[in-house]
Tab-separated table of C-alpha atoms in Angstrom:
chain	number	residue	atom	x	y	z
F	1	MET	CA	31.717	3.770	26.286
F	2	GLN	CA	30.338	6.056	23.563
F	3	ASP	CA	27.128	4.897	21.882
F	4	GLU	CA	27.933	4.290	18.191
F	5	SER	CA	24.401	3.229	17.241
F	6	PRO	CA	22.767	4.800	14.144
F	7	LEU	CA	20.120	6.377	16.366
F	8	ALA	CA	22.758	8.193	18.407
F	9	ALA	CA	24.390	9.624	15.287
F	10	ARG	CA	21.160	10.826	13.694
F	11	LYS	CA	20.658	14.591	13.714
F	12	VAL	CA	17.399	15.858	15.169
F	13	LEU	CA	17.455	19.057	13.129
F	14	THR	CA	17.720	18.450	9.376
F	15	LEU	CA	16.328	20.024	6.225
F	16	GLU	CA	13.594	17.400	6.324
F	17	SER	CA	12.659	17.960	9.983
F	18	MET	CA	12.972	21.760	10.110
F	19	ASN	CA	10.062	24.170	9.827
F	20	PRO	CA	9.096	23.820	6.140
F	21	ASN	CA	7.920	27.430	6.022
F	22	VAL	CA	11.456	28.653	6.747
F	23	ARG	CA	12.805	26.376	4.032
F	24	THR	CA	10.326	27.886	1.570
F	25	MET	CA	11.326	31.485	2.364
F	26	GLU	CA	13.367	33.414	-0.207
F	27	TYR	CA	14.955	36.851	0.150
F	28	ALA	CA	16.508	37.926	-3.130
F	29	VAL	CA	18.127	41.087	-1.770
F	30	ARG	CA	20.560	38.842	0.099
F	31	GLY	CA	20.306	35.866	-2.259
F	32	ALA	CA	22.683	34.022	-4.579
F	33	ILE	CA	24.189	37.100	-6.245
F	34	PRO	CA	25.106	38.950	-3.011
F	35	ILE	CA	26.491	35.675	-1.629
F	36	ARG	CA	28.671	35.313	-4.716
F	37	ALA	CA	29.675	38.973	-4.365
F	38	GLU	CA	31.000	38.257	-0.866
F	39	GLU	CA	33.006	35.310	-2.221
F	40	LEU	CA	34.545	37.568	-4.854
F	41	ARG	CA	35.252	40.227	-2.230
F	42	GLU	CA	37.211	37.664	-0.210
F	43	GLN	CA	39.076	36.585	-3.344
F	44	LEU	CA	40.126	40.171	-4.000
F	45	LYS	CA	41.423	40.434	-0.427
F	46	LYS	CA	43.516	37.275	-0.744
F	47	GLN	CA	44.466	37.625	-4.420
F	48	PRO	CA	44.475	41.276	-5.504
F	49	GLY	CA	44.396	41.646	-9.272
F	50	SER	CA	42.917	38.181	-9.824
F	51	LEU	CA	39.613	39.552	-11.174
F	52	PRO	CA	38.739	42.001	-13.972
F	53	PHE	CA	37.718	44.602	-11.350
F	54	SER	CA	39.299	45.928	-8.172
F	55	LYS	CA	36.290	46.109	-5.834
F	56	ILE	CA	32.713	44.966	-5.287
F	57	THR	CA	30.077	47.676	-5.786
F	58	PRO	CA	27.074	46.562	-3.688
F	59	CYS	CA	24.035	48.056	-5.432
F	60	ASN	CA	21.819	45.197	-4.284
F	61	ILE	CA	20.622	46.791	-1.055
F	62	GLY	CA	19.696	50.260	0.193
F	63	ASN	CA	22.562	50.500	2.670
F	64	PRO	CA	23.813	54.082	2.270
F	65	GLN	CA	26.698	54.123	4.726
F	66	GLN	CA	28.187	50.965	3.193
F	67	LEU	CA	28.697	53.159	0.128
F	68	ASN	CA	30.247	56.018	2.129
F	69	GLN	CA	27.218	58.209	2.846
F	70	LYS	CA	28.343	60.490	5.663
F	71	PRO	CA	26.470	59.986	8.946
F	72	LEU	CA	24.655	63.037	10.280
F	73	THR	CA	26.978	64.692	12.768
F	74	PHE	CA	24.356	65.697	15.323
F	75	LEU	CA	22.920	62.181	15.532
F	76	ARG	CA	26.359	60.671	16.063
F	77	GLN	CA	27.303	63.302	18.655
F	78	VAL	CA	24.184	62.588	20.693
F	79	SER	CA	24.786	58.837	20.354
F	80	ALA	CA	28.407	59.157	21.481
F	81	LEU	CA	27.473	61.150	24.559
F	82	MET	CA	24.757	58.661	25.473
F	83	GLU	CA	27.140	55.740	25.095
F	84	TYR	CA	29.985	57.248	27.107
F	85	THR	CA	28.150	59.151	29.793
F	86	ASP	CA	31.348	60.082	31.655
F	87	LEU	CA	31.677	62.864	29.087
F	88	LEU	CA	28.665	64.494	30.754
F	89	SER	CA	30.053	64.244	34.281
F	90	PRO	CA	30.930	67.440	36.199
F	91	GLU	CA	34.597	66.482	36.026
F	92	MET	CA	34.639	66.270	32.219
F	93	ILE	CA	31.844	68.548	31.008
F	94	GLU	CA	34.113	71.541	30.290
F	95	SER	CA	36.364	69.419	28.108
F	96	THR	CA	33.283	67.950	26.434
F	97	ARG	CA	31.998	71.418	25.559
F	98	LYS	CA	35.177	71.991	23.540
F	99	LEU	CA	34.276	69.007	21.333
F	100	PHE	CA	30.474	68.904	21.279
F	101	PRO	CA	27.911	71.673	20.628
F	102	GLU	CA	25.643	72.638	23.493
F	103	ASP	CA	22.450	71.353	21.823
F	104	ALA	CA	23.962	67.868	21.382
F	105	ILE	CA	24.958	67.856	25.052
F	106	GLU	CA	21.485	68.961	26.143
F	107	ARG	CA	19.771	66.422	23.874
F	108	ALA	CA	21.931	63.603	25.237
F	109	LYS	CA	21.139	64.647	28.831
F	110	ARG	CA	17.434	64.879	28.061
F	111	ASN	CA	17.332	61.535	26.291
F	112	LEU	CA	19.259	59.875	29.093
F	113	SER	CA	16.674	61.226	31.516
F	114	TYR	CA	14.053	59.252	29.573
F	115	VAL	CA	15.847	56.001	30.507
F	116	GLY	CA	16.964	56.816	34.030
F	117	GLY	CA	20.481	57.633	32.867
F	118	ALA	CA	21.073	54.080	31.590
F	119	ALA	CA	21.106	53.725	27.802
F	120	GLY	CA	21.836	50.025	28.179
F	121	ALA	CA	18.701	49.285	30.194
F	122	TYR	CA	15.380	47.959	28.923
F	123	THR	CA	12.754	50.552	28.071
F	124	GLN	CA	8.975	50.253	27.852
F	125	SER	CA	8.017	47.517	25.396
F	126	LEU	CA	6.285	49.945	23.022
F	127	GLY	CA	9.293	52.243	23.224
F	128	ILE	CA	10.217	55.268	25.281
F	129	GLN	CA	7.087	57.316	26.001
F	130	GLU	CA	8.751	60.686	25.308
F	131	VAL	CA	10.078	59.481	21.943
F	132	ARG	CA	6.629	58.204	20.992
F	133	GLU	CA	5.230	61.619	21.883
F	134	ASN	CA	7.803	63.221	19.581
F	135	VAL	CA	6.861	60.804	16.787
F	136	ALA	CA	3.205	61.780	17.252
F	137	ARG	CA	4.136	65.467	17.051
F	138	PHE	CA	6.137	64.798	13.864
F	139	ILE	CA	3.153	63.042	12.263
F	140	GLU	CA	0.813	65.886	13.249
F	141	GLU	CA	3.137	68.482	11.746
F	142	ARG	CA	3.592	66.424	8.582
F	143	ASP	CA	-0.088	65.676	7.973
F	144	GLY	CA	-2.053	68.393	9.764
F	145	PHE	CA	-4.115	65.832	11.690
F	146	PRO	CA	-3.862	64.540	15.268
F	147	ALA	CA	-1.714	61.545	16.186
F	148	ASP	CA	-1.924	59.669	19.489
F	149	PRO	CA	1.310	58.385	21.103
F	150	ALA	CA	-0.727	55.442	22.421
F	151	ASN	CA	-1.107	54.285	18.802
F	152	ILE	CA	2.621	54.423	18.078
F	153	CYS	CA	5.025	51.571	18.690
F	154	LEU	CA	8.785	51.954	18.302
F	155	THR	CA	10.488	48.957	16.721
F	156	SER	CA	13.939	47.686	15.808
F	157	GLY	CA	13.598	48.784	12.184
F	158	ALA	CA	10.483	48.873	10.021
F	159	SER	CA	10.968	45.253	8.929
F	160	GLY	CA	10.263	43.989	12.434
F	161	ALA	CA	7.155	46.156	12.562
F	162	VAL	CA	5.852	44.731	9.277
F	163	GLU	CA	6.535	41.193	10.458
F	164	ARG	CA	4.674	41.793	13.725
F	165	VAL	CA	1.588	43.147	11.987
F	166	LEU	CA	1.562	40.315	9.446
F	167	ASP	CA	1.960	37.843	12.307
F	168	ILE	CA	-1.191	39.069	14.030
F	169	LEU	CA	-3.108	39.162	10.727
F	170	VAL	CA	-2.389	35.574	9.703
F	171	SER	CA	-4.489	33.117	11.687
F	172	ASN	CA	-4.509	30.190	9.233
F	173	PRO	CA	-2.936	29.118	5.909
F	174	ASN	CA	-5.915	30.407	3.934
F	175	VAL	CA	-5.294	34.056	4.861
F	176	GLY	CA	-4.194	36.213	1.930
F	177	VAL	CA	-2.441	39.578	1.776
F	178	MET	CA	-2.389	41.652	-1.395
F	179	ILE	CA	1.148	42.705	-2.315
F	180	PRO	CA	2.464	44.868	-5.153
F	181	ILE	CA	4.396	43.359	-8.032
F	182	PRO	CA	7.188	44.255	-8.119
F	183	GLN	CA	7.528	44.210	-4.326
F	184	TYR	CA	10.140	44.261	-1.600
F	185	PRO	CA	10.833	40.564	-0.818
F	186	LEU	CA	10.220	41.095	2.904
F	187	TYR	CA	6.517	40.626	2.192
F	188	THR	CA	6.673	37.346	0.274
F	189	ALA	CA	9.332	35.969	2.644
F	190	THR	CA	7.310	36.813	5.758
F	191	LEU	CA	4.067	35.473	4.302
F	192	ALA	CA	5.883	32.246	3.368
F	193	HIS	CA	7.215	32.035	6.921
F	194	PHE	CA	3.692	32.386	8.303
F	195	ASN	CA	2.338	29.928	5.709
F	196	ALA	CA	-0.015	32.566	4.301
F	197	ARG	CA	-0.990	33.498	0.754
F	198	ALA	CA	0.544	36.371	-1.198
F	199	ILE	CA	-2.012	37.868	-3.603
F	200	PRO	CA	-0.167	39.813	-6.331
F	201	TYR	CA	-1.399	42.992	-7.952
F	202	TYR	CA	0.633	44.701	-10.675
F	203	LEU	CA	2.018	48.211	-10.604
F	204	GLN	CA	1.669	50.011	-13.916
F	205	GLU	CA	5.155	50.469	-15.396
F	206	ALA	CA	3.789	52.432	-18.367
F	207	ASN	CA	2.141	54.866	-15.933
F	208	GLU	CA	5.167	55.577	-13.718
F	209	TRP	CA	4.325	52.651	-11.400
F	210	GLN	CA	0.927	53.969	-10.230
F	211	LEU	CA	-1.726	51.502	-9.037
F	212	SER	CA	-4.714	50.489	-11.103
F	213	ILE	CA	-7.944	50.046	-9.156
F	214	VAL	CA	-9.182	47.803	-11.955
F	215	ASP	CA	-6.220	45.482	-11.385
F	216	LEU	CA	-6.752	45.567	-7.617
F	217	GLU	CA	-10.361	44.528	-8.108
F	218	ARG	CA	-9.280	41.762	-10.511
F	219	ALA	CA	-6.671	40.379	-8.100
F	220	LEU	CA	-9.053	40.479	-5.144
F	221	SER	CA	-11.944	38.931	-7.060
F	222	GLU	CA	-9.777	36.081	-8.349
F	223	ALA	CA	-8.387	35.332	-4.889
F	224	ARG	CA	-11.753	35.402	-3.157
F	225	GLY	CA	-13.162	33.319	-5.993
F	226	GLN	CA	-10.623	30.658	-4.992
F	227	GLY	CA	-11.863	30.796	-1.408
F	228	ILE	CA	-8.875	32.729	-0.062
F	229	ASP	CA	-9.583	34.880	3.000
F	230	VAL	CA	-7.995	38.131	1.786
F	231	ARG	CA	-7.578	40.379	4.831
F	232	ALA	CA	-5.035	43.059	3.987
F	233	MET	CA	-3.287	45.048	1.287
F	234	ALA	CA	0.337	46.201	1.425
F	235	VAL	CA	1.474	49.366	-0.381
F	236	ILE	CA	5.076	50.588	-0.618
F	237	ASN	CA	5.210	54.335	-1.195
F	238	PRO	CA	7.632	55.636	-2.376
F	239	GLY	CA	8.189	52.398	-4.192
F	240	ASN	CA	10.780	49.713	-3.624
F	241	PRO	CA	12.065	48.531	-6.074
F	242	THR	CA	10.406	50.858	-8.574
F	243	GLY	CA	11.250	54.348	-7.306
F	244	GLY	CA	7.690	55.459	-8.093
F	245	CYS	CA	5.629	57.758	-5.860
F	246	LEU	CA	1.842	57.590	-5.724
F	247	LEU	CA	-0.292	60.623	-6.444
F	248	GLU	CA	-2.752	61.694	-3.753
F	249	ASP	CA	-5.766	60.864	-5.932
F	250	ASN	CA	-4.398	57.331	-6.386
F	251	ILE	CA	-3.881	57.010	-2.628
F	252	ALA	CA	-7.487	58.108	-2.035
F	253	GLU	CA	-8.704	55.433	-4.473
F	254	ILE	CA	-6.692	52.810	-2.580
F	255	VAL	CA	-8.073	53.912	0.798
F	256	GLN	CA	-11.636	53.788	-0.526
F	257	PHE	CA	-10.991	50.389	-2.125
F	258	CYS	CA	-9.704	48.946	1.179
F	259	GLU	CA	-12.589	50.450	3.136
F	260	ARG	CA	-15.116	49.121	0.614
F	261	GLU	CA	-13.577	45.642	0.559
F	262	ASN	CA	-12.928	45.493	4.320
F	263	LEU	CA	-9.144	45.188	4.036
F	264	VAL	CA	-6.496	46.254	6.541
F	265	LEU	CA	-4.118	48.694	4.844
F	266	LEU	CA	-0.366	48.350	5.403
F	267	ALA	CA	1.491	51.484	4.254
F	268	ASP	CA	5.260	51.049	3.996
F	269	GLU	CA	6.495	54.669	3.902
F	270	VAL	CA	10.159	54.352	4.847
F	271	TYR	CA	11.327	56.410	1.822
F	272	GLN	CA	9.062	59.380	2.515
F	273	THR	CA	11.891	61.943	2.507
F	274	ASN	CA	13.501	60.490	-0.628
F	275	ILE	CA	11.420	62.506	-3.118
F	276	TYR	CA	13.132	63.885	-6.233
F	277	THR	CA	10.283	65.353	-8.247
F	278	GLY	CA	7.853	68.215	-7.772
F	279	THR	CA	5.075	66.397	-9.634
F	280	ASN	CA	4.699	63.511	-7.169
F	281	PRO	CA	5.182	64.841	-3.613
F	282	PHE	CA	4.963	62.391	-0.750
F	283	VAL	CA	1.498	62.194	0.811
F	284	SER	CA	1.015	59.817	3.714
F	285	PHE	CA	-1.809	57.303	3.824
F	286	LYS	CA	-2.582	58.567	7.342
F	287	LYS	CA	-3.223	62.052	5.937
F	288	VAL	CA	-5.586	60.770	3.249
F	289	VAL	CA	-7.403	58.475	5.682
F	290	SER	CA	-7.881	61.487	7.980
F	291	LYS	CA	-9.039	63.793	5.171
F	292	LEU	CA	-11.575	61.241	3.984
F	293	GLN	CA	-12.624	60.451	7.571
F	294	SER	CA	-12.219	56.838	6.539
F	295	SER	CA	-12.789	53.952	8.932
F	296	VAL	CA	-10.173	51.804	7.175
F	297	GLU	CA	-7.814	49.965	9.515
F	298	LEU	CA	-4.325	51.333	8.823
F	299	PHE	CA	-0.779	50.510	9.880
F	300	SER	CA	1.897	52.858	8.567
F	301	PHE	CA	5.632	52.245	8.897
F	302	HIS	CA	8.712	54.477	8.985
F	303	SER	CA	12.420	53.918	9.623
F	304	ILE	CA	15.799	55.549	10.276
F	305	SER	CA	17.404	53.271	7.663
F	306	LYS	CA	16.467	55.358	4.654
F	307	GLY	CA	15.985	59.028	3.871
F	308	MET	CA	19.006	61.194	4.646
F	309	VAL	CA	19.511	59.498	8.030
F	310	GLY	CA	20.623	56.188	6.506
F	311	GLU	CA	21.336	54.479	9.840
F	312	CYS	CA	20.430	50.958	8.666
F	313	GLY	CA	22.499	49.104	11.238
F	314	ARG	CA	21.056	50.960	14.233
F	315	ARG	CA	17.676	49.313	13.583
F	316	GLY	CA	15.166	51.962	14.522
F	317	GLY	CA	11.624	52.486	13.279
F	318	TYR	CA	7.997	52.726	14.267
F	319	TYR	CA	4.464	51.933	13.221
F	320	GLU	CA	1.329	53.975	13.773
F	321	ALA	CA	-1.956	52.096	14.158
F	322	VAL	CA	-5.137	53.895	13.064
F	323	ASN	CA	-8.713	52.631	13.524
F	324	ILE	CA	-7.441	49.408	15.105
F	325	ASP	CA	-9.653	47.573	17.608
F	326	ALA	CA	-8.658	48.160	21.252
F	327	GLU	CA	-8.407	44.443	21.943
F	328	ILE	CA	-5.997	44.032	19.031
F	329	MET	CA	-3.900	46.917	20.371
F	330	ALA	CA	-3.629	44.980	23.634
F	331	GLN	CA	-2.472	41.903	21.725
F	332	LEU	CA	0.131	43.980	19.871
F	333	LEU	CA	1.399	45.231	23.231
F	334	LYS	CA	1.723	41.623	24.368
F	335	MET	CA	3.723	40.777	21.227
F	336	ALA	CA	6.015	43.763	21.846
F	337	SER	CA	6.451	42.661	25.463
F	338	VAL	CA	7.723	39.240	24.411
F	339	GLY	CA	10.583	41.026	22.658
F	340	LEU	CA	11.129	43.152	25.804
F	341	CYS	CA	11.911	46.419	23.973
F	342	PRO	CA	13.382	47.881	20.787
F	343	ASN	CA	17.083	48.724	20.976
F	344	VAL	CA	17.684	52.023	22.732
F	345	GLN	CA	20.116	53.617	20.273
F	346	GLY	CA	17.638	52.922	17.475
F	347	GLN	CA	14.907	54.633	19.494
F	348	MET	CA	17.146	57.635	20.096
F	349	ALA	CA	17.946	57.865	16.380
F	350	VAL	CA	14.198	57.895	15.667
F	351	ASP	CA	13.961	60.800	18.107
F	352	VAL	CA	16.592	62.760	16.162
F	353	MET	CA	14.885	61.918	12.855
F	354	VAL	CA	11.509	63.254	13.992
F	355	ARG	CA	12.913	66.088	16.123
F	356	PRO	CA	16.081	67.415	14.444
F	357	PRO	CA	17.876	70.615	15.527
F	358	GLN	CA	15.618	73.647	15.232
F	359	PRO	CA	16.345	77.238	14.090
F	360	GLY	CA	18.473	78.920	16.719
F	361	ASP	CA	20.070	75.660	17.903
F	362	ALA	CA	23.853	75.427	17.639
F	363	SER	CA	23.685	72.454	15.246
F	364	PHE	CA	20.810	73.661	13.076
F	365	GLU	CA	22.794	75.055	10.136
F	366	GLN	CA	25.204	72.135	9.978
F	367	TYR	CA	22.363	69.603	10.182
F	368	GLN	CA	20.419	71.337	7.421
F	369	ARG	CA	23.526	71.565	5.247
F	370	GLU	CA	24.378	67.884	5.685
F	371	VAL	CA	20.807	66.761	4.933
F	372	SER	CA	20.655	69.024	1.865
F	373	ASP	CA	24.021	67.799	0.561
F	374	ILE	CA	22.987	64.144	0.833
F	375	PHE	CA	19.606	64.805	-0.764
F	376	GLU	CA	20.939	66.832	-3.690
F	377	SER	CA	23.641	64.254	-4.371
F	378	MET	CA	21.060	61.453	-4.392
F	379	ARG	CA	18.872	63.425	-6.781
F	380	ARG	CA	21.783	64.021	-9.178
F	381	ARG	CA	22.822	60.373	-9.077
F	382	ALA	CA	19.243	59.160	-9.645
F	383	LYS	CA	18.911	61.358	-12.726
F	384	LYS	CA	22.335	60.419	-14.097
F	385	LEU	CA	21.821	56.677	-13.689
F	386	ALA	CA	18.354	56.753	-15.279
F	387	ALA	CA	19.775	58.686	-18.242
F	388	ALA	CA	22.571	56.136	-18.571
F	389	PHE	CA	20.160	53.202	-18.543
F	390	ASN	CA	17.918	54.878	-21.123
F	391	SER	CA	20.892	55.495	-23.416
F	392	LEU	CA	21.711	51.800	-23.682
F	393	PRO	CA	20.415	49.292	-26.239
F	394	ASN	CA	17.649	46.920	-25.124
F	395	MET	CA	16.981	48.903	-21.946
F	396	SER	CA	14.396	51.422	-20.690
F	397	CYS	CA	13.888	52.945	-17.270
F	398	ASN	CA	11.401	55.227	-15.524
F	399	ASP	CA	12.977	58.107	-13.654
F	400	ALA	CA	13.181	57.719	-9.876
F	401	GLN	CA	10.468	59.872	-8.315
F	402	GLY	CA	11.527	58.660	-4.888
F	403	ALA	CA	13.318	55.982	-2.804
F	404	MET	CA	16.878	54.834	-3.583
F	405	TYR	CA	16.408	52.581	-6.583
F	406	LEU	CA	15.878	52.277	-10.300
F	407	PHE	CA	14.157	49.267	-11.834
F	408	PRO	CA	15.162	49.233	-15.511
F	409	ARG	CA	13.560	46.899	-17.996
F	410	VAL	CA	15.953	44.811	-20.092
F	411	GLU	CA	15.051	43.196	-23.407
F	412	LEU	CA	17.247	40.120	-23.125
F	413	PRO	CA	18.239	38.485	-26.449
F	414	PRO	CA	16.187	35.338	-27.162
F	415	ALA	CA	19.364	33.280	-27.529
F	416	PHE	CA	20.430	34.190	-23.992
F	417	VAL	CA	16.948	33.534	-22.559
F	418	ALA	CA	16.913	30.095	-24.188
F	419	GLU	CA	20.416	29.361	-22.896
F	420	ALA	CA	19.473	30.333	-19.334
F	421	GLU	CA	16.255	28.313	-19.421
F	422	ALA	CA	18.140	25.284	-20.694
F	423	ARG	CA	20.323	25.514	-17.579
F	424	GLY	CA	17.238	25.870	-15.361
F	425	GLN	CA	18.019	29.512	-14.545
F	426	GLN	CA	15.949	32.665	-14.506
F	427	ALA	CA	17.243	34.704	-17.441
F	428	ASP	CA	17.422	37.984	-15.497
F	429	ALA	CA	19.272	36.263	-12.645
F	430	ALA	CA	21.789	34.839	-15.111
F	431	TYR	CA	22.261	38.316	-16.638
F	432	CYS	CA	22.874	39.844	-13.190
F	433	MET	CA	25.338	37.102	-12.284
F	434	GLN	CA	27.284	37.736	-15.487
F	435	MET	CA	27.294	41.449	-14.635
F	436	LEU	CA	28.753	40.696	-11.222
F	437	GLU	CA	31.454	38.380	-12.578
F	438	ALA	CA	32.468	40.936	-15.211
F	439	THR	CA	32.246	44.206	-13.279
F	440	GLY	CA	31.932	43.557	-9.546
F	441	ILE	CA	28.554	45.346	-9.579
F	442	SER	CA	25.975	43.506	-7.466
F	443	VAL	CA	22.312	44.139	-8.325
F	444	VAL	CA	19.100	42.154	-7.767
F	445	PRO	CA	17.219	40.483	-10.646
F	446	GLY	CA	13.616	41.502	-11.205
F	447	SER	CA	12.476	37.917	-10.632
F	448	GLY	CA	13.412	38.429	-6.967
F	449	PHE	CA	10.739	41.140	-6.702
F	450	GLY	CA	8.173	39.781	-9.151
F	451	GLN	CA	7.474	41.300	-12.560
F	452	GLU	CA	4.982	41.125	-15.415
F	453	PRO	CA	5.294	37.732	-17.132
F	454	GLY	CA	7.563	37.893	-20.162
F	455	THR	CA	9.505	40.931	-18.897
F	456	PHE	CA	12.954	41.187	-17.336
F	457	HIS	CA	14.270	43.832	-14.949
F	458	PHE	CA	16.856	44.383	-12.270
F	459	ARG	CA	17.014	46.698	-9.281
F	460	SER	CA	20.008	48.920	-8.697
F	461	THR	CA	20.545	51.487	-6.004
F	462	PHE	CA	22.045	54.817	-7.019
F	463	LEU	CA	24.131	54.963	-3.844
F	464	PRO	CA	27.722	54.583	-5.107
F	465	PRO	CA	29.708	57.698	-4.119
F	466	GLU	CA	29.228	60.592	-6.517
F	467	GLU	CA	32.950	60.949	-7.181
F	468	LEU	CA	33.006	57.318	-8.370
F	469	PHE	CA	29.670	57.387	-10.161
F	470	ASP	CA	31.015	57.837	-13.698
F	471	GLU	CA	33.360	54.888	-13.174
F	472	PHE	CA	30.426	52.802	-11.927
F	473	ILE	CA	28.274	53.757	-14.944
F	474	ASP	CA	31.096	53.133	-17.423
F	475	GLY	CA	31.692	49.669	-16.002
F	476	PHE	CA	28.045	48.790	-16.361
F	477	ARG	CA	27.789	50.309	-19.849
F	478	ASN	CA	30.800	48.365	-21.136
F	479	PHE	CA	29.401	45.097	-19.805
F	480	HIS	CA	25.881	45.627	-21.137
F	481	GLU	CA	26.908	46.724	-24.629
F	482	ALA	CA	29.305	43.771	-24.966
F	483	PHE	CA	26.630	41.422	-23.624
F	484	ILE	CA	23.983	42.597	-26.102
F	485	ALA	CA	26.433	42.480	-28.995
F	486	ARG	CA	27.572	38.956	-28.141
F	487	TYR	CA	24.157	37.401	-27.762
F	488	SER	CA	22.510	39.302	-30.591
F	489	GLN	CA	24.900	37.612	-33.030
F	490	GLU	CA	23.785	34.115	-32.031
């Protein structure tokens, strides 16, 4: 007979009994507005024509292929051959050569040799040794300073790498990590998960989102004055969500600040190839640390999700550890071992990213052309969207120097702000929700990233396809102008 007692019916896992740190976590990039966007997408599938727009335009996340960015042919050819290895068999190789260039075939064979011919098998926990060696060579060529494969760990995306480093940093709830405001919500969400303290410092919007050492010193002094054990500083360069790119002199100031204050430096550099201006070229923190011969402890992160590769779903990335204690490196190896290994196709995509076809290779010209086409299109779209934002009433926007985003500032009418506050809503979130309901455009409110008190922003990618870009801009313009007109009359 089934036990009908209250104790038998009680759930063990409830909101009250779950890990409270998980309950506290927030991740605005996939928050209420994207969730509502998916509901509207389903409505359009079931009831076409039931909404004032025909499709959802997901500008809330840097997910290039979702918005029809073409995958790089060489990377996909190598991946296909590694997945279906029969194409490389003696019986099929002549037919394969009619479909695939010789350098893709040779790369697939070479990469399969790294894993004993089995792309579905576990690899070393830190990642395939030969791929790590190629990453080290890439870093050396980029920066002009040595890189050691032993200090490189391949990961399933840069996010997992950031989480792992924060995990080893946070030993108690009083540990603090300095984070930029505005920031990518991965940092606040992960620190909340680890029950640690996020220490905000403000990027300077009036100075193209550069960092102020004075503000860093203020933020650190205030936190330490409260007894917080501030151990690290995170920097996102090029910036997410701002699109800013730090000048080398500013990077040197940051390195010296962290060395002086005994802080571990976390350099999130996943947008390093997304640079659209000649005035602010990308300079890695590793290069500056090496030039200064600094002893600062540095972790730098890179990924296949951004740049012109845009393979977000393959989940490939790496971190390089510089000036890190040998015993901590052993602990990081142990943490990697618990996860067994990063996914193999992600590792192989990292290999293509850091070691693309070279001059003389069969795929070189096509690869270069595809990368150039994606880059130039992104640059045009970034410029066009910034110009559109700056042409609108109650809105201003810095140009994108890098990354995939713009972070315009919106002067919301006081009547609308009061209305939103009366409903217990963040005014910028309410504005973005109205935008979604009117246009199908999904963006992220600035409150999801943090912003100067009293200001309102939102983050939008500039990834919608170029042939649809004018339609996308017109839809936004019509909404915003009608919104400002309506609420300015109240």
